[in-house]
Amino acid sequence: MRNNAVIVFTIFMLATMSCSDKKPHQQNSPFQKLTPIEEKYKPLTIAEFEPQGWLKEQLRENLDGFAGRLDTLVPELIMDDRIYGEDRLTKKVKHKNVGALGEDGDWQVQFLWWNSETQSNWRDGYIRTAILLKDEAHLAKLQDYVNYILSTQDEDGYLGIYDNDLRYNFDNENGELWAKASLLRGLWAWYEYTKDEKVFTAIERAVKNMMENYPVNNSQPFYSKQPNVGGTSHGLTITDVLESLYRVTGNESYREYCLFLYKDFSEQELNESAQYKKLVNDTLMLTSHGVHVYEHLRSLAAAYYASGNPELKIAIDKFLAKINDETTASGAGVGDEWIGGIKADATNRGYEYCSIHELMHSYVELFIKTGNSQYADKVEKIFLNAAQGSRHPEQNCIAYLKSDNSYYMTGGLNGDTSDKHQTRYSYSPVHQEAAVCCVPNAARITPYYIQHTWLKGENTLVASLLGPGTVNTTLNDAPVQVSAITNYPFENTLVFNVTADTEFELKIRKPDWVTTYTVSAEYQDESGFIVLKKKWSGKETVTIDFKPEVIAQRDINNEVYFSYGALVLASPIASVEERVKTFPIPGFYNLHYSPKSLTIYEYMGEPVRLSDPTSLRFKAMLWNTGTKNTEEVELIPMGKTILRQVTFKEYSK
Ligand SMILES: [Zn+2]
């Protein structure tokens, strides 16, 4: 609302403004577009990757497991609800099974977007997994799905979950943008694989429809009369789709829309820690729903690159510092499910599988934008340790919530039984008692890792994340193939077979833990990268040998943990397994684990040695707090454990 004083002030400012036409009050706006920044690297398409080795095996296990079969494990959430088509949400729906929602009257139909997330995040992971494995049977099934989704698109381009009476017209929690973000990410992967222009056009039209109905700088997509929203704020990740469109078309309006969305998100009254004003307030820790916070990091980064505004760079730096306070030894960001303004803790704070994926994806985007290898180190740490360590090492199931020090997986955090309904600290292929959110993200994370193992720069091919696999791409319009033959991170020799007849720069990321290494060819060492710039001819081989050592590191609470190369180590705890549910499909169970006997160890300053290089077993002399004696304890990579101790308090007499 305006008052007379404001009008007088405005007239005064207009009268005194110089011909430069700069409005002083806007100069300091963090959302003002200055000079947009070019991203350092570009992602390749998923069609250019051929996974191998353990990464391929993991994709196969997932595809034969929850990633390929979630629709038959929870048919009521996927097959029976055509939420983007015949079952779109409308005010006419007066009765619906609302599951965990409250009594009649305290919910609105627009809230019921959950199945769109379950379906679309799952399909995104399923699509990418089937493409990477070139699995014809699954690809045929997915082609039918894509055909169906395209058939739901309205004349005006609308793709989404709301009927005409609800869409783009909300004053409260809703899933308009979120249902699109999760859907279009999967369709984008399908487009990259098939190069089907129909799919590209469908995505473009859906985004145009959104931009027409929520006009840039002239609408409020994040307005909600009550500040606790879920789907609404998840919707900020539509920036993923906008950035993909920008990267392919070069159309700046897609990036500018990212800036607008982050601005509107920041200006509304929402309980969200990633809002600009909260990020730059050093007295505020992160408090809100973890997965929102970690995914919003990359939406802010998109807004910064779209604007070039240094105020947003400051916000990113402060955001990263706040995330650091919530980060455990395994690289995960805590939140169970709220971050709650409490720092990370290896024993007393859990992290959600959704957050593991979203934080990893945000670090991937920061690496693409900046080329700064520290972000790729974070990606590797979280994927190779937190993500692997929350995935069951032998069975088809994952933990919804997990902690680095994991002493019980029986529902509550480390055996806590105060909340009878807490089931998240356990293993399941669905986790339907809580929400089917984490399993879809467990299907997404491995393909997302694989398809960012290589990136392109100006006449440069970058091995950004390390692991076995082949990339087939072009540089200078000439075909280039590079195969990484390795069992990284379980072995640290990487053989790169390069097949090309053109000049380009091959950049291989040198992980942050590397101090000693050899390269079989002439190279430059450039800020975290091994760089080979030359005219490549025929088939050439470059062998790199990283020489890891066991390092004693400290988490944010000064507890000690051990790493060997990219792997965080753990003392495994022998456990008793209990099948608490058997699914109609053979081999699928909900599983609980209790320790056979629980011993907590402390660190005495003794070195840890590699005792078996083949199976990666280590020996540590630790203090047994039960027997009050030193004891030789075996450590293994935490990604291969169920119950475990990862961090060790320092022993003091
Ligand atoms: Zn989740």
Short mmCIF file of N, CA and C in Angstrom, two decimals, residues 60-207:
data_model
loop_
_atom_site.label_atom_id
_atom_site.label_comp_id
_atom_site.label_asym_id
_atom_site.label_seq_id
_atom_site.Cartn_x
_atom_site.Cartn_y
_atom_site.Cartn_z
N ARG A 60 21.92 -52.62 -13.04
CA ARG A 60 21.20 -53.86 -13.34
C ARG A 60 20.44 -54.35 -12.10
N GLU A 61 21.11 -54.32 -10.94
CA GLU A 61 20.42 -54.72 -9.71
C GLU A 61 19.20 -53.84 -9.47
N ASN A 62 19.37 -52.54 -9.70
CA ASN A 62 18.24 -51.63 -9.49
C ASN A 62 17.10 -51.93 -10.47
N LEU A 63 17.47 -52.16 -11.74
CA LEU A 63 16.43 -52.38 -12.75
C LEU A 63 15.68 -53.69 -12.50
N ASP A 64 16.40 -54.70 -12.06
CA ASP A 64 15.74 -55.96 -11.70
C ASP A 64 15.02 -55.83 -10.36
N GLY A 65 15.32 -54.79 -9.63
CA GLY A 65 14.73 -54.58 -8.31
C GLY A 65 13.75 -53.42 -8.32
N PHE A 66 13.88 -52.53 -7.32
CA PHE A 66 12.86 -51.48 -7.14
C PHE A 66 12.76 -50.53 -8.33
N ALA A 67 13.88 -50.27 -9.02
CA ALA A 67 13.82 -49.28 -10.11
C ALA A 67 12.99 -49.78 -11.28
N GLY A 68 12.98 -51.09 -11.51
CA GLY A 68 12.19 -51.62 -12.62
C GLY A 68 10.82 -52.10 -12.22
N ARG A 69 10.54 -52.16 -10.91
CA ARG A 69 9.32 -52.85 -10.49
C ARG A 69 8.48 -52.08 -9.48
N LEU A 70 8.76 -50.81 -9.29
CA LEU A 70 8.00 -50.08 -8.28
C LEU A 70 6.51 -50.06 -8.61
N ASP A 71 6.17 -50.06 -9.90
CA ASP A 71 4.74 -50.03 -10.27
C ASP A 71 4.00 -51.28 -9.80
N THR A 72 4.70 -52.42 -9.78
CA THR A 72 4.02 -53.63 -9.31
C THR A 72 4.12 -53.76 -7.79
N LEU A 73 5.08 -53.07 -7.18
CA LEU A 73 5.19 -53.11 -5.71
C LEU A 73 4.14 -52.20 -5.06
N VAL A 74 3.85 -51.06 -5.67
CA VAL A 74 2.82 -50.15 -5.14
C VAL A 74 1.87 -49.74 -6.27
N PRO A 75 1.08 -50.70 -6.79
CA PRO A 75 0.23 -50.39 -7.96
C PRO A 75 -0.78 -49.28 -7.66
N GLU A 76 -1.25 -49.20 -6.41
CA GLU A 76 -2.28 -48.20 -6.12
C GLU A 76 -1.76 -46.77 -6.27
N LEU A 77 -0.45 -46.58 -6.09
CA LEU A 77 0.11 -45.23 -6.20
C LEU A 77 0.52 -44.90 -7.63
N ILE A 78 0.71 -45.93 -8.44
CA ILE A 78 1.27 -45.68 -9.78
C ILE A 78 0.27 -46.08 -10.86
N MET A 79 -0.11 -47.35 -10.90
CA MET A 79 -0.96 -47.80 -12.01
C MET A 79 -2.40 -47.33 -11.84
N ASP A 80 -2.89 -47.25 -10.57
CA ASP A 80 -4.31 -46.97 -10.36
C ASP A 80 -4.63 -45.47 -10.29
N ASP A 81 -3.63 -44.62 -10.34
CA ASP A 81 -3.90 -43.18 -10.26
C ASP A 81 -3.26 -42.48 -11.46
N ARG A 82 -4.06 -42.21 -12.47
CA ARG A 82 -3.55 -41.51 -13.66
C ARG A 82 -3.65 -40.01 -13.40
N ILE A 83 -2.79 -39.57 -12.52
CA ILE A 83 -2.93 -38.21 -11.97
C ILE A 83 -2.64 -37.13 -13.02
N TYR A 84 -1.87 -37.48 -14.06
CA TYR A 84 -1.63 -36.50 -15.13
C TYR A 84 -2.70 -36.56 -16.23
N GLY A 85 -3.59 -37.54 -16.13
CA GLY A 85 -4.56 -37.73 -17.21
C GLY A 85 -5.98 -37.76 -16.67
N GLU A 86 -6.59 -38.96 -16.76
CA GLU A 86 -8.00 -39.10 -16.39
C GLU A 86 -8.27 -38.73 -14.93
N ASP A 87 -7.30 -38.88 -14.07
CA ASP A 87 -7.52 -38.63 -12.64
C ASP A 87 -6.92 -37.30 -12.17
N ARG A 88 -6.78 -36.33 -13.08
CA ARG A 88 -6.31 -35.01 -12.65
C ARG A 88 -7.15 -34.50 -11.49
N LEU A 89 -6.52 -33.71 -10.65
CA LEU A 89 -7.20 -33.20 -9.46
C LEU A 89 -8.17 -32.08 -9.85
N THR A 90 -9.37 -32.15 -9.28
CA THR A 90 -10.39 -31.15 -9.56
C THR A 90 -11.19 -30.88 -8.29
N LYS A 91 -11.78 -29.70 -8.19
CA LYS A 91 -12.59 -29.37 -7.01
C LYS A 91 -13.77 -30.33 -6.87
N LYS A 92 -14.11 -30.98 -7.98
CA LYS A 92 -15.26 -31.89 -7.93
C LYS A 92 -14.97 -33.11 -7.07
N VAL A 93 -13.67 -33.38 -6.85
CA VAL A 93 -13.33 -34.52 -5.98
C VAL A 93 -13.61 -34.12 -4.54
N LYS A 94 -14.62 -34.71 -3.97
CA LYS A 94 -14.96 -34.39 -2.58
C LYS A 94 -14.51 -35.49 -1.64
N HIS A 95 -14.33 -36.65 -2.18
CA HIS A 95 -13.88 -37.76 -1.34
C HIS A 95 -12.71 -38.43 -2.02
N LYS A 96 -11.67 -38.61 -1.29
CA LYS A 96 -10.50 -39.28 -1.84
C LYS A 96 -9.77 -39.88 -0.65
N ASN A 97 -9.19 -41.02 -0.89
CA ASN A 97 -8.38 -41.60 0.17
C ASN A 97 -7.18 -40.70 0.38
N VAL A 98 -7.16 -40.00 1.51
CA VAL A 98 -6.13 -38.99 1.71
C VAL A 98 -4.98 -39.51 2.56
N GLY A 99 -4.99 -40.79 2.84
CA GLY A 99 -3.85 -41.39 3.52
C GLY A 99 -3.51 -40.69 4.81
N ALA A 100 -2.31 -40.15 4.88
CA ALA A 100 -1.81 -39.59 6.12
C ALA A 100 -2.40 -38.22 6.43
N LEU A 101 -3.13 -37.61 5.49
CA LEU A 101 -3.70 -36.29 5.79
C LEU A 101 -4.76 -36.40 6.88
N GLY A 102 -5.13 -35.24 7.43
CA GLY A 102 -6.01 -35.22 8.59
C GLY A 102 -7.47 -35.44 8.24
N GLU A 103 -8.34 -34.98 9.15
CA GLU A 103 -9.78 -35.17 9.00
C GLU A 103 -10.32 -34.30 7.86
N ASP A 104 -11.57 -34.59 7.46
CA ASP A 104 -12.24 -33.75 6.47
C ASP A 104 -12.17 -32.30 6.89
N GLY A 105 -11.93 -31.44 5.95
CA GLY A 105 -12.01 -30.02 6.24
C GLY A 105 -10.66 -29.35 6.41
N ASP A 106 -9.63 -30.09 6.83
CA ASP A 106 -8.33 -29.42 7.00
C ASP A 106 -7.40 -29.70 5.83
N TRP A 107 -7.95 -30.13 4.74
CA TRP A 107 -7.13 -30.28 3.54
C TRP A 107 -7.94 -29.83 2.33
N GLN A 108 -7.25 -29.55 1.25
CA GLN A 108 -7.89 -29.20 0.00
C GLN A 108 -7.37 -30.16 -1.05
N VAL A 109 -8.17 -30.39 -2.06
CA VAL A 109 -7.81 -31.39 -3.06
C VAL A 109 -6.50 -31.04 -3.76
N GLN A 110 -6.21 -29.74 -3.83
CA GLN A 110 -4.98 -29.33 -4.53
C GLN A 110 -3.73 -29.84 -3.83
N PHE A 111 -3.87 -30.23 -2.53
CA PHE A 111 -2.70 -30.73 -1.80
C PHE A 111 -2.24 -32.10 -2.30
N LEU A 112 -3.11 -32.79 -3.01
CA LEU A 112 -2.87 -34.23 -3.21
C LEU A 112 -2.00 -34.54 -4.42
N TRP A 113 -0.84 -33.94 -4.44
CA TRP A 113 0.08 -34.09 -5.57
C TRP A 113 1.04 -35.26 -5.37
N TRP A 114 1.02 -35.92 -4.21
CA TRP A 114 2.10 -36.85 -3.86
C TRP A 114 2.36 -37.92 -4.90
N ASN A 115 1.27 -38.47 -5.44
CA ASN A 115 1.48 -39.55 -6.41
C ASN A 115 2.22 -39.06 -7.66
N SER A 116 2.10 -37.77 -7.96
CA SER A 116 2.85 -37.25 -9.12
C SER A 116 4.34 -37.33 -8.85
N GLU A 117 4.74 -37.03 -7.62
CA GLU A 117 6.16 -37.13 -7.27
C GLU A 117 6.64 -38.58 -7.33
N THR A 118 5.87 -39.47 -6.68
CA THR A 118 6.24 -40.88 -6.67
C THR A 118 6.39 -41.41 -8.09
N GLN A 119 5.37 -41.12 -8.92
CA GLN A 119 5.38 -41.65 -10.28
C GLN A 119 6.50 -41.05 -11.12
N SER A 120 6.63 -39.74 -11.06
CA SER A 120 7.55 -39.08 -12.00
C SER A 120 9.01 -39.21 -11.57
N ASN A 121 9.28 -39.11 -10.28
CA ASN A 121 10.67 -39.32 -9.85
C ASN A 121 11.09 -40.76 -10.12
N TRP A 122 10.17 -41.69 -9.83
CA TRP A 122 10.50 -43.09 -10.14
C TRP A 122 10.75 -43.26 -11.63
N ARG A 123 9.84 -42.73 -12.47
CA ARG A 123 10.02 -42.92 -13.91
C ARG A 123 11.30 -42.26 -14.41
N ASP A 124 11.66 -41.14 -13.81
CA ASP A 124 12.91 -40.47 -14.21
C ASP A 124 14.10 -41.42 -13.99
N GLY A 125 14.14 -42.06 -12.81
CA GLY A 125 15.22 -43.00 -12.53
C GLY A 125 15.12 -44.25 -13.40
N TYR A 126 13.91 -44.72 -13.60
CA TYR A 126 13.66 -45.92 -14.40
C TYR A 126 14.06 -45.68 -15.86
N ILE A 127 13.65 -44.54 -16.41
CA ILE A 127 13.99 -44.20 -17.81
C ILE A 127 15.50 -44.17 -17.98
N ARG A 128 16.19 -43.46 -17.08
CA ARG A 128 17.64 -43.29 -17.23
C ARG A 128 18.36 -44.64 -17.07
N THR A 129 17.88 -45.47 -16.15
CA THR A 129 18.51 -46.77 -15.93
C THR A 129 18.33 -47.66 -17.16
N ALA A 130 17.11 -47.70 -17.70
CA ALA A 130 16.84 -48.54 -18.87
C ALA A 130 17.64 -48.06 -20.09
N ILE A 131 17.77 -46.74 -20.25
CA ILE A 131 18.55 -46.19 -21.38
C ILE A 131 20.02 -46.60 -21.23
N LEU A 132 20.57 -46.41 -20.03
CA LEU A 132 22.00 -46.69 -19.84
C LEU A 132 22.30 -48.18 -20.05
N LEU A 133 21.32 -49.04 -19.71
CA LEU A 133 21.53 -50.48 -19.89
C LEU A 133 21.07 -50.95 -21.27
N LYS A 134 20.47 -50.05 -22.06
CA LYS A 134 19.91 -50.42 -23.38
C LYS A 134 19.01 -51.65 -23.25
N ASP A 135 18.16 -51.65 -22.23
CA ASP A 135 17.30 -52.80 -21.97
C ASP A 135 16.02 -52.68 -22.82
N GLU A 136 15.95 -53.47 -23.87
CA GLU A 136 14.88 -53.31 -24.86
C GLU A 136 13.48 -53.51 -24.28
N ALA A 137 13.32 -54.50 -23.42
CA ALA A 137 11.97 -54.77 -22.87
C ALA A 137 11.49 -53.57 -22.05
N HIS A 138 12.36 -53.07 -21.19
CA HIS A 138 11.96 -51.92 -20.38
C HIS A 138 11.79 -50.67 -21.24
N LEU A 139 12.63 -50.50 -22.24
CA LEU A 139 12.52 -49.32 -23.11
C LEU A 139 11.19 -49.33 -23.86
N ALA A 140 10.74 -50.51 -24.28
CA ALA A 140 9.45 -50.60 -24.98
C ALA A 140 8.32 -50.19 -24.04
N LYS A 141 8.40 -50.63 -22.81
CA LYS A 141 7.38 -50.28 -21.81
C LYS A 141 7.39 -48.77 -21.57
N LEU A 142 8.58 -48.19 -21.54
CA LEU A 142 8.70 -46.76 -21.29
C LEU A 142 8.24 -45.94 -22.49
N GLN A 143 8.43 -46.47 -23.69
CA GLN A 143 7.91 -45.76 -24.88
C GLN A 143 6.39 -45.63 -24.78
N ASP A 144 5.72 -46.70 -24.33
CA ASP A 144 4.26 -46.64 -24.14
C ASP A 144 3.90 -45.56 -23.11
N TYR A 145 4.68 -45.51 -22.05
CA TYR A 145 4.42 -44.51 -21.01
C TYR A 145 4.56 -43.09 -21.59
N VAL A 146 5.64 -42.86 -22.34
CA VAL A 146 5.86 -41.52 -22.91
C VAL A 146 4.72 -41.18 -23.87
N ASN A 147 4.32 -42.14 -24.70
CA ASN A 147 3.19 -41.89 -25.61
C ASN A 147 1.94 -41.49 -24.84
N TYR A 148 1.71 -42.20 -23.73
CA TYR A 148 0.53 -41.90 -22.93
C TYR A 148 0.62 -40.48 -22.35
N ILE A 149 1.76 -40.14 -21.78
CA ILE A 149 1.90 -38.81 -21.16
C ILE A 149 1.71 -37.72 -22.22
N LEU A 150 2.29 -37.90 -23.40
CA LEU A 150 2.12 -36.88 -24.44
C LEU A 150 0.65 -36.74 -24.83
N SER A 151 -0.10 -37.85 -24.73
CA SER A 151 -1.53 -37.80 -25.10
C SER A 151 -2.34 -37.01 -24.08
N THR A 152 -1.77 -36.78 -22.88
CA THR A 152 -2.52 -36.02 -21.86
C THR A 152 -2.32 -34.51 -22.02
N GLN A 153 -1.42 -34.10 -22.91
CA GLN A 153 -1.15 -32.66 -23.06
C GLN A 153 -2.34 -31.97 -23.71
N ASP A 154 -2.76 -30.86 -23.09
CA ASP A 154 -3.92 -30.12 -23.61
C ASP A 154 -3.52 -29.29 -24.82
N GLU A 155 -4.54 -28.80 -25.53
CA GLU A 155 -4.34 -27.93 -26.71
C GLU A 155 -3.42 -26.76 -26.42
N ASP A 156 -3.57 -26.19 -25.21
CA ASP A 156 -2.78 -24.99 -24.88
C ASP A 156 -1.37 -25.34 -24.37
N GLY A 157 -1.05 -26.63 -24.33
CA GLY A 157 0.28 -27.04 -23.90
C GLY A 157 0.34 -27.54 -22.47
N TYR A 158 -0.76 -27.41 -21.71
CA TYR A 158 -0.72 -27.80 -20.30
C TYR A 158 -0.40 -29.29 -20.14
N LEU A 159 0.61 -29.55 -19.35
CA LEU A 159 0.92 -30.91 -18.88
C LEU A 159 0.97 -30.79 -17.37
N GLY A 160 0.17 -31.56 -16.69
CA GLY A 160 0.19 -31.42 -15.24
C GLY A 160 -0.93 -32.20 -14.60
N ILE A 161 -1.18 -31.90 -13.32
CA ILE A 161 -2.07 -32.75 -12.52
C ILE A 161 -3.38 -32.07 -12.15
N TYR A 162 -3.62 -30.85 -12.64
CA TYR A 162 -4.83 -30.13 -12.24
C TYR A 162 -5.78 -29.92 -13.42
N ASP A 163 -7.06 -30.10 -13.11
CA ASP A 163 -8.09 -29.82 -14.11
C ASP A 163 -8.25 -28.30 -14.23
N ASN A 164 -9.04 -27.88 -15.22
CA ASN A 164 -9.16 -26.44 -15.52
C ASN A 164 -9.56 -25.60 -14.32
N ASP A 165 -10.35 -26.16 -13.41
CA ASP A 165 -10.88 -25.35 -12.31
C ASP A 165 -9.82 -25.06 -11.23
N LEU A 166 -8.68 -25.70 -11.30
CA LEU A 166 -7.68 -25.48 -10.25
C LEU A 166 -6.37 -24.89 -10.76
N ARG A 167 -5.98 -25.20 -11.97
CA ARG A 167 -4.60 -24.92 -12.40
C ARG A 167 -4.22 -23.44 -12.32
N TYR A 168 -2.99 -23.21 -11.93
CA TYR A 168 -2.37 -21.87 -11.85
C TYR A 168 -3.18 -20.90 -11.00
N ASN A 169 -3.97 -21.41 -10.09
CA ASN A 169 -4.85 -20.51 -9.35
C ASN A 169 -4.91 -20.97 -7.90
N PHE A 170 -3.84 -20.70 -7.16
CA PHE A 170 -3.74 -21.24 -5.81
C PHE A 170 -3.40 -20.13 -4.81
N ASP A 171 -3.92 -20.28 -3.61
CA ASP A 171 -3.45 -19.39 -2.54
C ASP A 171 -2.91 -20.23 -1.38
N ASN A 172 -2.51 -21.46 -1.72
CA ASN A 172 -2.11 -22.38 -0.66
C ASN A 172 -1.29 -23.50 -1.30
N GLU A 173 -0.83 -24.40 -0.44
CA GLU A 173 -0.05 -25.56 -0.88
C GLU A 173 -0.59 -26.17 -2.18
N ASN A 174 0.31 -26.46 -3.11
CA ASN A 174 -0.10 -27.12 -4.37
C ASN A 174 1.11 -27.74 -5.05
N GLY A 175 0.85 -28.58 -6.04
CA GLY A 175 1.94 -29.28 -6.72
C GLY A 175 2.07 -28.91 -8.19
N GLU A 176 1.62 -27.71 -8.55
CA GLU A 176 1.61 -27.35 -9.98
C GLU A 176 3.00 -27.44 -10.62
N LEU A 177 3.96 -26.74 -10.04
CA LEU A 177 5.30 -26.73 -10.65
C LEU A 177 6.05 -28.03 -10.35
N TRP A 178 5.82 -28.57 -9.18
CA TRP A 178 6.55 -29.78 -8.78
C TRP A 178 6.17 -30.98 -9.64
N ALA A 179 4.87 -31.10 -9.91
CA ALA A 179 4.43 -32.22 -10.77
C ALA A 179 5.04 -32.09 -12.16
N LYS A 180 5.22 -30.84 -12.61
CA LYS A 180 5.85 -30.63 -13.93
C LYS A 180 7.35 -30.91 -13.86
N ALA A 181 8.01 -30.41 -12.82
CA ALA A 181 9.47 -30.58 -12.71
C ALA A 181 9.84 -32.05 -12.76
N SER A 182 9.19 -32.85 -11.92
CA SER A 182 9.55 -34.27 -11.84
C SER A 182 9.20 -34.98 -13.16
N LEU A 183 8.07 -34.61 -13.75
CA LEU A 183 7.66 -35.24 -15.03
C LEU A 183 8.62 -34.87 -16.16
N LEU A 184 8.93 -33.59 -16.27
CA LEU A 184 9.69 -33.12 -17.43
C LEU A 184 11.16 -33.52 -17.36
N ARG A 185 11.69 -33.73 -16.15
CA ARG A 185 13.07 -34.22 -16.05
C ARG A 185 13.18 -35.59 -16.72
N GLY A 186 12.20 -36.44 -16.46
CA GLY A 186 12.21 -37.77 -17.07
C GLY A 186 12.00 -37.70 -18.57
N LEU A 187 11.05 -36.85 -19.00
CA LEU A 187 10.81 -36.70 -20.44
C LEU A 187 12.05 -36.14 -21.13
N TRP A 188 12.77 -35.28 -20.43
CA TRP A 188 13.99 -34.71 -21.02
C TRP A 188 15.01 -35.82 -21.30
N ALA A 189 15.17 -36.74 -20.36
CA ALA A 189 16.10 -37.86 -20.57
C ALA A 189 15.65 -38.69 -21.77
N TRP A 190 14.33 -38.86 -21.88
CA TRP A 190 13.80 -39.64 -23.02
C TRP A 190 14.09 -38.93 -24.33
N TYR A 191 13.95 -37.61 -24.32
CA TYR A 191 14.27 -36.83 -25.52
C TYR A 191 15.77 -36.97 -25.86
N GLU A 192 16.62 -36.90 -24.86
CA GLU A 192 18.07 -37.02 -25.13
C GLU A 192 18.40 -38.37 -25.76
N TYR A 193 17.68 -39.37 -25.33
CA TYR A 193 17.94 -40.72 -25.83
C TYR A 193 17.36 -40.91 -27.23
N THR A 194 16.09 -40.50 -27.44
CA THR A 194 15.43 -40.80 -28.72
C THR A 194 15.64 -39.72 -29.77
N LYS A 195 16.02 -38.50 -29.33
CA LYS A 195 16.08 -37.32 -30.22
C LYS A 195 14.72 -37.08 -30.89
N ASP A 196 13.67 -37.53 -30.24
CA ASP A 196 12.32 -37.40 -30.80
C ASP A 196 11.83 -35.96 -30.61
N GLU A 197 11.68 -35.25 -31.72
CA GLU A 197 11.29 -33.84 -31.65
C GLU A 197 9.91 -33.65 -31.01
N LYS A 198 9.06 -34.68 -31.15
CA LYS A 198 7.73 -34.59 -30.52
C LYS A 198 7.86 -34.41 -29.00
N VAL A 199 8.85 -35.12 -28.43
CA VAL A 199 9.05 -35.03 -26.97
C VAL A 199 9.60 -33.65 -26.61
N PHE A 200 10.56 -33.19 -27.41
CA PHE A 200 11.12 -31.85 -27.15
C PHE A 200 10.02 -30.79 -27.24
N THR A 201 9.20 -30.87 -28.27
CA THR A 201 8.14 -29.89 -28.46
C THR A 201 7.14 -29.94 -27.30
N ALA A 202 6.85 -31.15 -26.84
CA ALA A 202 5.91 -31.28 -25.71
C ALA A 202 6.47 -30.59 -24.47
N ILE A 203 7.76 -30.75 -24.22
CA ILE A 203 8.38 -30.12 -23.05
C ILE A 203 8.35 -28.60 -23.21
N GLU A 204 8.74 -28.16 -24.39
CA GLU A 204 8.79 -26.72 -24.66
C GLU A 204 7.41 -26.08 -24.51
N ARG A 205 6.40 -26.76 -25.02
CA ARG A 205 5.03 -26.22 -24.93
C ARG A 205 4.55 -26.21 -23.49
N ALA A 206 4.90 -27.24 -22.74
CA ALA A 206 4.48 -27.29 -21.33
C ALA A 206 5.12 -26.14 -20.54
N VAL A 207 6.38 -25.86 -20.84
CA VAL A 207 7.08 -24.78 -20.13
C VAL A 207 6.52 -23.42 -20.57
#
